[in-house]
CSV table of C-alpha atoms and ligand atoms in Angstrom, one decimal:
chain,number,residue,atom,x,y,z
A,1,MET,CA,-145.8,-152.0,33.1
A,2,THR,CA,-148.4,-154.6,33.8
A,3,ASN,CA,-151.3,-155.2,31.4
A,4,ASP,CA,-153.5,-153.6,34.1
A,5,ASP,CA,-151.4,-150.5,34.0
A,6,LYS,CA,-151.6,-150.4,30.2
A,7,LEU,CA,-155.4,-150.7,30.4
A,8,LYS,CA,-155.5,-147.8,32.9
A,9,GLN,CA,-153.3,-145.7,30.6
A,10,TYR,CA,-155.7,-146.4,27.7
A,11,LEU,CA,-158.8,-145.7,29.7
A,12,GLN,CA,-157.4,-142.4,31.0
A,13,LEU,CA,-156.3,-141.2,27.6
A,14,GLN,CA,-159.6,-142.1,25.9
A,15,GLY,CA,-161.8,-140.9,28.8
A,16,HIS,CA,-163.5,-144.2,29.6
A,17,ASN,CA,-164.2,-145.6,33.0
A,18,ALA,CA,-163.8,-149.2,31.9
A,19,LEU,CA,-163.9,-151.5,28.9
A,20,GLN,CA,-167.4,-152.9,28.4
A,21,LEU,CA,-166.1,-155.7,26.1
A,22,ARG,CA,-168.6,-156.9,23.5
A,23,ALA,CA,-166.5,-157.6,20.4
A,24,VAL,CA,-163.0,-158.5,19.3
A,25,LEU,CA,-161.9,-157.1,16.0
A,26,PHE,CA,-159.4,-159.3,14.2
A,27,ASP,CA,-157.1,-158.4,11.4
A,28,MET,CA,-156.9,-161.2,8.9
A,29,ASP,CA,-153.4,-161.6,7.3
A,30,GLY,CA,-150.8,-162.6,9.8
A,31,VAL,CA,-153.5,-163.0,12.5
A,32,LEU,CA,-156.1,-165.5,11.3
A,33,PHE,CA,-154.2,-166.8,8.2
A,34,ASN,CA,-150.5,-167.4,8.0
A,35,SER,CA,-150.5,-165.6,4.7
A,36,MET,CA,-147.8,-163.0,5.1
A,37,PRO,CA,-145.0,-165.1,3.7
A,38,TYR,CA,-147.0,-165.5,0.5
A,39,HIS,CA,-148.0,-161.9,0.3
A,40,ALA,CA,-144.4,-160.9,0.8
A,41,GLU,CA,-143.2,-163.1,-2.0
A,42,ALA,CA,-145.9,-162.1,-4.4
A,43,TRP,CA,-145.8,-158.3,-3.8
A,44,SER,CA,-142.0,-158.1,-3.8
A,45,GLN,CA,-141.9,-160.0,-7.1
A,46,VAL,CA,-144.6,-158.0,-8.8
A,47,MET,CA,-143.3,-154.6,-7.6
A,48,THR,CA,-139.7,-155.4,-8.5
A,49,ASN,CA,-140.7,-156.5,-12.0
A,50,ALA,CA,-142.5,-153.2,-12.4
A,51,GLY,CA,-139.3,-151.3,-11.6
A,52,PHE,CA,-139.9,-150.5,-7.9
A,53,ASN,CA,-137.4,-151.1,-5.1
A,54,PHE,CA,-139.5,-153.3,-2.9
A,55,SER,CA,-138.2,-155.9,-0.6
A,56,LYS,CA,-140.1,-158.5,1.4
A,57,GLU,CA,-139.5,-156.4,4.5
A,58,ASP,CA,-141.2,-153.5,2.7
A,59,VAL,CA,-144.3,-155.7,2.3
A,60,TYR,CA,-144.4,-156.2,6.1
A,61,MET,CA,-143.9,-152.5,6.7
A,62,ASN,CA,-146.8,-151.7,4.3
A,63,GLU,CA,-149.0,-154.5,5.6
A,64,GLY,CA,-152.6,-153.3,6.2
A,65,ARG,CA,-152.7,-150.8,3.3
A,66,THR,CA,-154.9,-151.6,0.4
A,67,GLY,CA,-153.1,-152.8,-2.7
A,68,ALA,CA,-153.7,-149.4,-4.4
A,69,ASP,CA,-152.3,-147.5,-1.4
A,70,THR,CA,-149.2,-149.8,-1.3
A,71,ILE,CA,-148.5,-149.1,-5.0
A,72,ASN,CA,-149.2,-145.3,-4.7
A,73,THR,CA,-147.1,-144.9,-1.6
A,74,ALA,CA,-144.1,-146.6,-3.3
A,75,SER,CA,-144.6,-144.6,-6.5
A,76,ILE,CA,-144.7,-141.3,-4.7
A,77,ALA,CA,-141.6,-142.2,-2.6
A,78,GLN,CA,-139.6,-143.5,-5.5
A,79,PHE,CA,-140.8,-141.6,-8.6
A,80,GLY,CA,-142.3,-138.5,-7.0
A,81,HIS,CA,-145.9,-139.1,-8.4
A,82,PRO,CA,-148.8,-141.4,-7.7
A,83,ALA,CA,-149.3,-144.5,-9.9
A,84,THR,CA,-151.8,-144.4,-12.8
A,85,GLN,CA,-155.0,-146.4,-12.3
A,86,GLU,CA,-154.0,-148.6,-15.1
A,87,LEU,CA,-150.8,-149.6,-13.4
A,88,ILE,CA,-152.6,-150.1,-10.1
A,89,ASP,CA,-155.1,-152.4,-11.6
A,90,ALA,CA,-152.5,-154.3,-13.6
A,91,LEU,CA,-150.2,-154.9,-10.5
A,92,CYS,CA,-153.1,-155.8,-8.2
A,93,LYS,CA,-154.3,-158.3,-10.7
A,94,GLU,CA,-150.9,-159.7,-11.3
A,95,LYS,CA,-150.3,-160.0,-7.5
A,96,CYS,CA,-153.7,-161.8,-7.0
A,97,ASP,CA,-152.9,-164.1,-9.9
A,98,ILE,CA,-149.6,-165.1,-8.4
A,99,PHE,CA,-151.1,-165.5,-5.0
A,100,ALA,CA,-153.7,-167.9,-6.4
A,101,THR,CA,-151.0,-170.2,-7.7
A,102,TYR,CA,-149.7,-170.8,-4.1
A,103,PRO,CA,-150.9,-173.7,-2.0
A,104,PRO,CA,-153.9,-172.9,0.2
A,105,THR,CA,-152.9,-170.6,3.0
A,106,PRO,CA,-152.9,-172.3,6.4
A,107,ARG,CA,-154.7,-170.9,9.4
A,108,MET,CA,-152.5,-169.2,11.9
A,109,GLU,CA,-151.8,-171.6,14.7
A,110,SER,CA,-154.3,-171.3,17.6
A,111,ALA,CA,-156.4,-168.8,15.7
A,112,TYR,CA,-159.5,-171.0,15.4
A,113,GLU,CA,-159.2,-172.0,19.1
A,114,LEU,CA,-158.9,-168.4,20.2
A,115,LEU,CA,-162.0,-167.5,18.1
A,116,GLN,CA,-163.9,-170.3,19.7
A,117,LYS,CA,-163.0,-169.0,23.1
A,118,VAL,CA,-164.0,-165.5,22.2
A,119,LYS,CA,-167.4,-166.8,21.3
A,120,GLU,CA,-167.6,-168.9,24.5
A,121,TYR,CA,-167.1,-165.6,26.4
A,122,GLY,CA,-170.2,-164.2,24.6
A,123,LEU,CA,-168.1,-161.8,22.5
A,124,THR,CA,-168.7,-161.0,18.8
A,125,PRO,CA,-165.6,-161.7,16.6
A,126,MET,CA,-165.3,-159.5,13.6
A,127,ILE,CA,-162.7,-159.2,10.8
A,128,VAL,CA,-161.2,-155.9,9.7
A,129,THR,CA,-158.8,-156.4,6.9
A,130,GLY,CA,-157.2,-154.3,4.2
A,131,SER,CA,-157.2,-157.4,2.0
A,132,GLY,CA,-158.9,-157.6,-1.4
A,133,THR,CA,-157.6,-161.1,-2.1
A,134,PRO,CA,-160.5,-163.3,-3.2
A,135,THR,CA,-158.4,-166.5,-2.6
A,136,LEU,CA,-158.4,-165.7,1.1
A,137,LEU,CA,-161.7,-163.9,1.6
A,138,ASP,CA,-163.6,-166.8,0.0
A,139,ARG,CA,-162.0,-169.2,2.4
A,140,ILE,CA,-162.9,-167.5,5.7
A,141,GLN,CA,-166.1,-169.4,6.4
A,142,GLU,CA,-164.7,-172.8,5.4
A,143,ASN,CA,-161.6,-172.3,7.7
A,144,PHE,CA,-163.4,-170.8,10.6
A,145,PRO,CA,-166.8,-172.4,10.5
A,146,GLY,CA,-169.5,-171.0,12.7
A,147,ILE,CA,-167.5,-168.0,13.8
A,148,PHE,CA,-168.2,-164.9,11.6
A,149,ASN,CA,-171.4,-163.2,10.6
A,150,PRO,CA,-170.7,-162.2,7.0
A,151,ALA,CA,-172.0,-158.7,7.9
A,152,HIS,CA,-169.1,-158.5,10.4
A,153,ILE,CA,-166.3,-158.8,7.8
A,154,ILE,CA,-164.8,-155.5,6.6
A,155,THR,CA,-162.5,-155.7,3.6
A,156,SER,CA,-160.8,-153.3,1.2
A,157,PHE,CA,-164.0,-153.4,-0.8
A,158,ASN,CA,-165.9,-151.6,2.0
A,159,VAL,CA,-163.7,-148.5,2.6
A,160,LYS,CA,-162.2,-145.8,0.5
A,161,ARG,CA,-159.3,-145.1,2.9
A,162,GLY,CA,-157.7,-148.3,4.3
A,163,LYS,CA,-155.3,-148.7,7.2
A,164,PRO,CA,-153.4,-146.8,8.7
A,165,PHE,CA,-156.5,-144.5,8.6
A,166,PRO,CA,-159.0,-145.4,11.2
A,167,ASP,CA,-161.8,-145.9,8.6
A,168,PRO,CA,-162.0,-149.7,8.5
A,169,TYR,CA,-162.2,-149.9,12.3
A,170,LEU,CA,-164.7,-147.1,12.6
A,171,LEU,CA,-166.8,-148.9,10.0
A,172,ALA,CA,-166.6,-152.1,12.1
A,173,LEU,CA,-167.7,-150.2,15.2
A,174,SER,CA,-170.7,-148.8,13.3
A,175,LYS,CA,-171.6,-152.2,11.7
A,176,GLY,CA,-171.4,-153.9,15.1
A,177,ASN,CA,-173.2,-151.0,16.9
A,178,LEU,CA,-170.3,-150.6,19.2
A,179,ASN,CA,-168.7,-147.8,21.2
A,180,PRO,CA,-164.9,-147.7,21.1
A,181,ASN,CA,-164.6,-149.0,24.7
A,182,GLU,CA,-166.8,-152.1,23.7
A,183,ALA,CA,-164.2,-153.7,21.4
A,184,ILE,CA,-160.5,-154.5,21.3
A,185,VAL,CA,-158.3,-154.9,18.2
A,186,ILE,CA,-155.9,-157.8,17.4
A,187,GLU,CA,-153.3,-156.8,14.8
A,188,ASN,CA,-149.9,-158.0,13.6
A,189,ALA,CA,-148.9,-155.0,11.4
A,190,PRO,CA,-147.6,-151.6,12.5
A,191,LEU,CA,-150.0,-149.7,10.1
A,192,GLY,CA,-152.9,-151.9,11.4
A,193,VAL,CA,-152.0,-151.0,15.0
A,194,THR,CA,-151.9,-147.3,14.0
A,195,ALA,CA,-155.4,-147.7,12.5
A,196,GLY,CA,-156.9,-149.4,15.6
A,197,VAL,CA,-155.4,-146.8,17.9
A,198,ALA,CA,-156.6,-143.9,15.7
A,199,ALA,CA,-160.1,-145.4,15.9
A,200,GLY,CA,-159.8,-145.1,19.7
A,201,LEU,CA,-159.6,-148.8,20.3
A,202,PHE,CA,-157.5,-150.7,22.8
A,203,THR,CA,-155.1,-152.5,20.5
A,204,ILE,CA,-153.2,-155.7,21.1
A,205,ALA,CA,-150.4,-156.8,18.7
A,206,VAL,CA,-149.2,-160.3,17.9
A,207,ASN,CA,-145.8,-160.2,16.3
A,208,THR,CA,-146.1,-163.1,13.9
A,209,GLY,CA,-143.7,-161.7,11.2
A,210,PRO,CA,-140.1,-160.7,11.0
A,211,LEU,CA,-140.4,-157.2,12.4
A,212,LYS,CA,-138.9,-156.0,15.8
A,213,GLU,CA,-141.5,-156.0,18.6
A,214,GLU,CA,-140.7,-152.3,19.3
A,215,ILE,CA,-142.1,-151.3,15.9
A,216,LEU,CA,-145.5,-152.6,17.1
A,217,SER,CA,-145.3,-150.9,20.5
A,218,GLU,CA,-144.1,-147.6,18.9
A,219,ALA,CA,-147.1,-147.8,16.5
A,220,GLY,CA,-149.3,-147.7,19.7
A,221,ALA,CA,-150.0,-151.3,20.6
A,222,SER,CA,-150.8,-151.5,24.3
A,223,ILE,CA,-149.7,-155.1,24.6
A,224,VAL,CA,-147.5,-157.2,22.2
A,225,TYR,CA,-147.6,-161.0,22.2
A,226,PRO,CA,-145.0,-163.0,20.3
A,227,SER,CA,-147.6,-165.2,18.6
A,228,MET,CA,-151.3,-166.0,18.3
A,229,GLN,CA,-150.6,-169.1,20.4
A,230,ALA,CA,-149.3,-166.9,23.2
A,231,LEU,CA,-152.4,-164.7,23.1
A,232,HIS,CA,-154.6,-167.8,23.1
A,233,ASP,CA,-152.8,-169.3,26.1
A,234,THR,CA,-153.1,-166.1,28.1
A,235,TRP,CA,-156.7,-165.3,27.0
A,236,ASP,CA,-158.5,-166.2,30.3
A,237,GLU,CA,-156.1,-164.1,32.3
A,238,LEU,CA,-156.2,-161.2,29.8
A,239,TYR,CA,-160.0,-161.2,29.7
A,240,LYS,CA,-160.1,-160.9,33.5
A,241,THR,CA,-157.7,-158.0,33.5
A,242,LEU,CA,-159.5,-156.2,30.6
A,243,THR,CA,-162.9,-156.5,32.1
A,244,ALA,CA,-162.0,-155.6,35.7
A,245,THR,CA,-163.7,-152.4,36.8
A,246,HIS,CA,-161.5,-149.4,37.6
A,247,ALA,CA,-163.0,-147.2,40.2
B,301,MG,MG1,-152.2,-158.3,9.2
């Protein structure tokens, strides 16, 4: 299927005539920052110490959930009950503390260049992340100067229900005054893709981690690119396809 076919499929399913693109909603970890190797290391260490069976691959499969949801989901699956608030708070703190000892997280290759292009096209870039990691959130403006309006950054502090629920993306639409056919999503995680699709958004995945590409298509991604660089390199062509009118 061509990208044009995938767009038509989305438009038909959602009952839109066309995308009227005004904004691009970017996930943060694994999309803007190359932070997933650090998250995987820190989460698997903290969870394993607390008695959970939790590999690095589990971190990638849970990516997008808030920290509390990640712990609760594992607790219900492995012990048959949700975690206590005390345990959640302790593990989240421990994870953030470990994360803070790592060297500064690098930007994902080509991410800043893509964001600059998005702005040149007159589109509004927004961030929609399940993250509550101060070490990263505090570094957005310094790493991507001149790109984001602070009001257009949705984090785990802004929603009760994180990804895979559509809530973070719905909040972004409301903050940006956008209809679902006026924005697209860029995600790297299966649960993030699920959230974008559930919010009625055309969702593009970049497979920047160790998961199989099919996991992202099966989660509902219309298009999957192997990297942010690949998405950046194809942006002009992609924009043309996405904004073509379909009679
Ligand atoms: Mg991500």
